[in-house]
PDB file of C-alpha atoms in Angstrom:
ATOM      1  CA  MET A   1      76.276 122.046  39.240  1.00 69.00           C
ATOM      2  CA  ASN A   2      78.238 119.695  41.474  1.00 81.00           C
ATOM      3  CA  VAL A   3      76.591 118.256  44.598  1.00 86.00           C
ATOM      4  CA  ALA A   4      79.698 119.236  46.582  1.00 87.00           C
ATOM      5  CA  PHE A   5      78.324 122.789  46.561  1.00 89.00           C
ATOM      6  CA  PHE A   6      75.765 121.686  49.190  1.00 92.00           C
ATOM      7  CA  LEU A   7      78.036 119.406  51.239  1.00 94.00           C
ATOM      8  CA  THR A   8      78.181 119.618  55.027  1.00 95.00           C
ATOM      9  CA  PRO A   9      81.541 117.932  55.719  1.00 96.00           C
ATOM     10  CA  LYS A  10      81.872 114.889  57.966  1.00 96.00           C
ATOM     11  CA  ARG A  11      83.591 116.857  60.724  1.00 96.00           C
ATOM     12  CA  GLU A  12      80.383 118.897  61.163  1.00 95.00           C
ATOM     13  CA  VAL A  13      78.020 115.892  61.115  1.00 96.00           C
ATOM     14  CA  VAL A  14      76.867 113.903  64.141  1.00 95.00           C
ATOM     15  CA  CYS A  15      77.364 110.194  63.386  1.00 96.00           C
ATOM     16  CA  GLU A  16      77.298 106.920  65.273  1.00 96.00           C
ATOM     17  CA  ASN A  17      79.166 103.693  64.678  1.00 94.00           C
ATOM     18  CA  LEU A  18      77.861 100.151  64.847  1.00 92.00           C
ATOM     19  CA  ASP A  19      79.499  99.564  68.243  1.00 93.00           C
ATOM     20  CA  SER A  20      77.695 102.490  69.871  1.00 96.00           C
ATOM     21  CA  THR A  21      74.830 101.678  72.189  1.00 97.00           C
ATOM     22  CA  MET A  22      71.204 102.537  71.785  1.00 97.00           C
ATOM     23  CA  ARG A  23      71.505 104.826  74.809  1.00 97.00           C
ATOM     24  CA  GLN A  24      74.408 106.736  73.247  1.00 97.00           C
ATOM     25  CA  ALA A  25      72.412 107.251  70.067  1.00 97.00           C
ATOM     26  CA  LEU A  26      69.308 108.354  71.981  1.00 96.00           C
ATOM     27  CA  GLU A  27      71.244 110.850  74.047  1.00 96.00           C
ATOM     28  CA  ARG A  28      73.191 112.221  71.106  1.00 95.00           C
ATOM     29  CA  MET A  29      70.054 112.616  68.991  1.00 95.00           C
ATOM     30  CA  GLU A  30      68.250 114.319  71.873  1.00 95.00           C
ATOM     31  CA  TYR A  31      71.167 116.671  72.577  1.00 96.00           C
ATOM     32  CA  HIS A  32      71.457 117.753  68.940  1.00 95.00           C
ATOM     33  CA  ARG A  33      67.684 117.545  68.315  1.00 94.00           C
ATOM     34  CA  TYR A  34      68.126 115.257  65.316  1.00 93.00           C
ATOM     35  CA  ALA A  35      65.533 112.797  64.066  1.00 93.00           C
ATOM     36  CA  ALA A  36      68.107 110.739  62.146  1.00 94.00           C
ATOM     37  CA  ILE A  37      71.872 110.266  62.034  1.00 96.00           C
ATOM     38  CA  PRO A  38      74.293 108.427  59.732  1.00 97.00           C
ATOM     39  CA  ILE A  39      75.843 105.157  60.888  1.00 97.00           C
ATOM     40  CA  LEU A  40      79.453 104.425  59.942  1.00 97.00           C
ATOM     41  CA  ASP A  41      81.598 101.320  60.252  1.00 95.00           C
ATOM     42  CA  GLU A  42      85.094 101.258  61.733  1.00 93.00           C
ATOM     43  CA  ASP A  43      86.586 102.220  58.338  1.00 95.00           C
ATOM     44  CA  GLY A  44      84.367 105.285  58.014  1.00 95.00           C
ATOM     45  CA  LYS A  45      82.113 103.728  55.395  1.00 96.00           C
ATOM     46  CA  TYR A  46      78.452 104.664  55.346  1.00 96.00           C
ATOM     47  CA  ILE A  47      76.302 101.779  56.620  1.00 95.00           C
ATOM     48  CA  GLY A  48      72.894 103.414  56.855  1.00 95.00           C
ATOM     49  CA  THR A  49      70.803 105.922  58.719  1.00 96.00           C
ATOM     50  CA  LEU A  50      69.387 105.445  62.207  1.00 97.00           C
ATOM     51  CA  THR A  51      66.075 107.181  62.874  1.00 95.00           C
ATOM     52  CA  GLU A  52      64.011 107.964  65.944  1.00 95.00           C
ATOM     53  CA  GLY A  53      61.446 105.544  64.556  1.00 95.00           C
ATOM     54  CA  ASP A  54      64.010 102.728  64.482  1.00 97.00           C
ATOM     55  CA  LEU A  55      64.785 103.366  68.143  1.00 96.00           C
ATOM     56  CA  LEU A  56      61.113 103.530  69.126  1.00 95.00           C
ATOM     57  CA  TRP A  57      60.275 100.294  67.293  1.00 96.00           C
ATOM     58  CA  LYS A  58      63.200  98.536  68.986  1.00 96.00           C
ATOM     59  CA  LEU A  59      62.013  99.773  72.379  1.00 94.00           C
ATOM     60  CA  LYS A  60      58.416  98.701  71.674  1.00 94.00           C
ATOM     61  CA  ASN A  61      59.285  95.271  70.261  1.00 95.00           C
ATOM     62  CA  THR A  62      61.916  94.179  72.793  1.00 95.00           C
ATOM     63  CA  PRO A  63      60.426  92.694  75.978  1.00 93.00           C
ATOM     64  CA  ASN A  64      61.707  94.287  79.194  1.00 93.00           C
ATOM     65  CA  LEU A  65      63.675  96.940  77.342  1.00 94.00           C
ATOM     66  CA  ASP A  66      63.460 100.364  78.929  1.00 92.00           C
ATOM     67  CA  PHE A  67      65.627 103.464  78.794  1.00 91.00           C
ATOM     68  CA  ASN A  68      67.810 102.292  81.677  1.00 91.00           C
ATOM     69  CA  ASN A  69      68.970  99.130  79.909  1.00 94.00           C
ATOM     70  CA  THR A  70      69.405 100.570  76.415  1.00 95.00           C
ATOM     71  CA  THR A  71      73.135 100.512  77.195  1.00 95.00           C
ATOM     72  CA  LYS A  72      72.990  96.765  76.488  1.00 95.00           C
ATOM     73  CA  ILE A  73      71.737  97.179  72.916  1.00 96.00           C
ATOM     74  CA  LYS A  74      74.274  97.908  70.170  1.00 97.00           C
ATOM     75  CA  ILE A  75      73.303  99.977  67.136  1.00 96.00           C
ATOM     76  CA  GLU A  76      74.021  96.979  64.915  1.00 95.00           C
ATOM     77  CA  GLU A  77      71.174  95.121  66.697  1.00 95.00           C
ATOM     78  CA  ILE A  78      68.567  97.734  65.785  1.00 97.00           C
ATOM     79  CA  PRO A  79      66.643  97.014  62.576  1.00 96.00           C
ATOM     80  CA  ARG A  80      66.441 100.001  60.263  1.00 95.00           C
ATOM     81  CA  ARG A  81      63.119 100.397  58.514  1.00 91.00           C
ATOM     82  CA  VAL A  82      64.155 102.959  55.923  1.00 85.00           C
ATOM     83  CA  ILE A  83      67.049 102.649  53.505  1.00 86.00           C
ATOM     84  CA  ASN A  84      68.655 106.018  52.764  1.00 89.00           C
ATOM     85  CA  ASN A  85      70.961 105.408  49.853  1.00 89.00           C
ATOM     86  CA  PRO A  86      73.872 107.816  49.546  1.00 94.00           C
ATOM     87  CA  VAL A  87      74.952 109.789  46.516  1.00 93.00           C
ATOM     88  CA  HIS A  88      78.515 109.807  45.266  1.00 93.00           C
ATOM     89  CA  ILE A  89      80.376 113.083  45.334  1.00 92.00           C
ATOM     90  CA  ASP A  90      80.356 113.166  41.536  1.00 90.00           C
ATOM     91  CA  SER A  91      76.574 112.582  41.261  1.00 89.00           C
ATOM     92  CA  ASN A  92      74.405 114.972  39.320  1.00 86.00           C
ATOM     93  CA  ILE A  93      71.987 117.405  40.913  1.00 85.00           C
ATOM     94  CA  GLU A  94      68.935 115.524  39.603  1.00 85.00           C
ATOM     95  CA  ASP A  95      69.941 112.384  41.508  1.00 86.00           C
ATOM     96  CA  LEU A  96      70.483 114.454  44.642  1.00 88.00           C
ATOM     97  CA  ILE A  97      67.076 116.126  44.412  1.00 87.00           C
ATOM     98  CA  ALA A  98      65.336 112.797  43.756  1.00 87.00           C
ATOM     99  CA  LYS A  99      66.870 111.277  46.905  1.00 87.00           C
ATOM    100  CA  SER A 100      66.161 114.357  49.043  1.00 88.00           C
ATOM    101  CA  VAL A 101      62.414 114.170  48.448  1.00 86.00           C
ATOM    102  CA  ASN A 102      61.949 111.422  51.051  1.00 85.00           C
ATOM    103  CA  GLN A 103      64.732 112.096  53.543  1.00 87.00           C
ATOM    104  CA  ASN A 104      65.936 115.047  55.608  1.00 88.00           C
ATOM    105  CA  PHE A 105      69.503 114.593  54.464  1.00 94.00           C
ATOM    106  CA  VAL A 106      71.351 112.692  51.784  1.00 95.00           C
ATOM    107  CA  PRO A 107      74.602 110.955  52.788  1.00 96.00           C
ATOM    108  CA  VAL A 108      77.545 111.581  50.456  1.00 96.00           C
ATOM    109  CA  VAL A 109      80.308 109.037  49.865  1.00 96.00           C
ATOM    110  CA  ASP A 110      83.485 108.933  47.809  1.00 95.00           C
ATOM    111  CA  ASP A 111      84.454 106.289  45.244  1.00 91.00           C
ATOM    112  CA  ASN A 112      85.410 103.867  48.056  1.00 93.00           C
ATOM    113  CA  ASN A 113      82.054 104.321  49.807  1.00 91.00           C
ATOM    114  CA  VAL A 114      83.741 106.290  52.586  1.00 96.00           C
ATOM    115  CA  PHE A 115      81.372 108.789  54.180  1.00 97.00           C
ATOM    116  CA  ILE A 116      82.411 112.380  53.502  1.00 97.00           C
ATOM    117  CA  GLY A 117      79.352 114.308  54.682  1.00 97.00           C
ATOM    118  CA  ILE A 118      75.691 115.031  54.136  1.00 96.00           C
ATOM    119  CA  ILE A 119      73.546 117.306  52.073  1.00 95.00           C
ATOM    120  CA  LYS A 120      70.585 118.702  53.980  1.00 94.00           C
ATOM    121  CA  ARG A 121      67.253 118.935  52.219  1.00 92.00           C
ATOM    122  CA  SER A 122      66.794 122.390  53.760  1.00 91.00           C
ATOM    123  CA  ASP A 123      69.976 123.613  52.031  1.00 92.00           C
ATOM    124  CA  ILE A 124      68.689 122.387  48.673  1.00 90.00           C
ATOM    125  CA  LEU A 125      65.285 123.988  49.184  1.00 89.00           C
ATOM    126  CA  ASN A 126      66.818 127.282  50.320  1.00 88.00           C
ATOM    127  CA  TYR A 127      69.028 127.354  47.230  1.00 85.00           C
ATOM    128  CA  ILE A 128      66.105 126.642  44.901  1.00 85.00           C
ATOM    129  CA  TYR A 129      63.940 129.216  46.648  1.00 87.00           C
ATOM    130  CA  GLU A 130      66.657 131.843  46.346  1.00 86.00           C
ATOM    131  CA  LYS A 131      67.109 131.101  42.650  1.00 83.00           C
ATOM    132  CA  MET A 132      63.357 131.326  42.060  1.00 84.00           C
ATOM    133  CA  PHE A 133      63.027 134.510  44.100  1.00 80.00           C
ATOM    134  CA  ASN A 134      65.898 136.229  42.312  1.00 75.00           C
ATOM    135  CA  LYS A 135      64.536 135.123  38.947  1.00 59.00           C
ATOM    136  CA  ARG A 136      61.077 136.522  39.700  1.00 53.00           C
ATOM    137  CA  LYS A 137      62.569 139.711  41.070  1.00 51.00           C
ATOM    138  CA  ILE A 138      64.528 140.274  37.843  1.00 49.00           C
ATOM    139  CA  GLU A 139      61.512 139.496  35.628  1.00 51.00           C
ATOM    140  CA  ALA A 140      59.227 141.940  37.464  1.00 46.00           C
TER     141      ALA A 140
END
């Protein structure tokens, strides 16, 4: 099975770029109720994943930083504590499942490292559950 089966395309994914501000990321994540979002560079290449934890640690560890002045902090200035490596579109399902164990979504890139979408862990689990349920139903 090809990992593309699970792909949520880029046009349906909330992303930020390195030039965005901390405030923009906070507001976007709150609006969409996301705990993490992909970060892309100006060429659309996947740079990493920004998490709520990254934002909280930046807020905690930066003297005099509060919500009102988060407009002065660029995403590129925020250390990311977790590295979410992407899979390539031609990766095998085993690699995808291994990466999805520790992250809510797995970024997907093409051969040029250009971001093309994500694969949500919930989509993988739902697929596996459905396969198991149908298998048990047939065996019974």
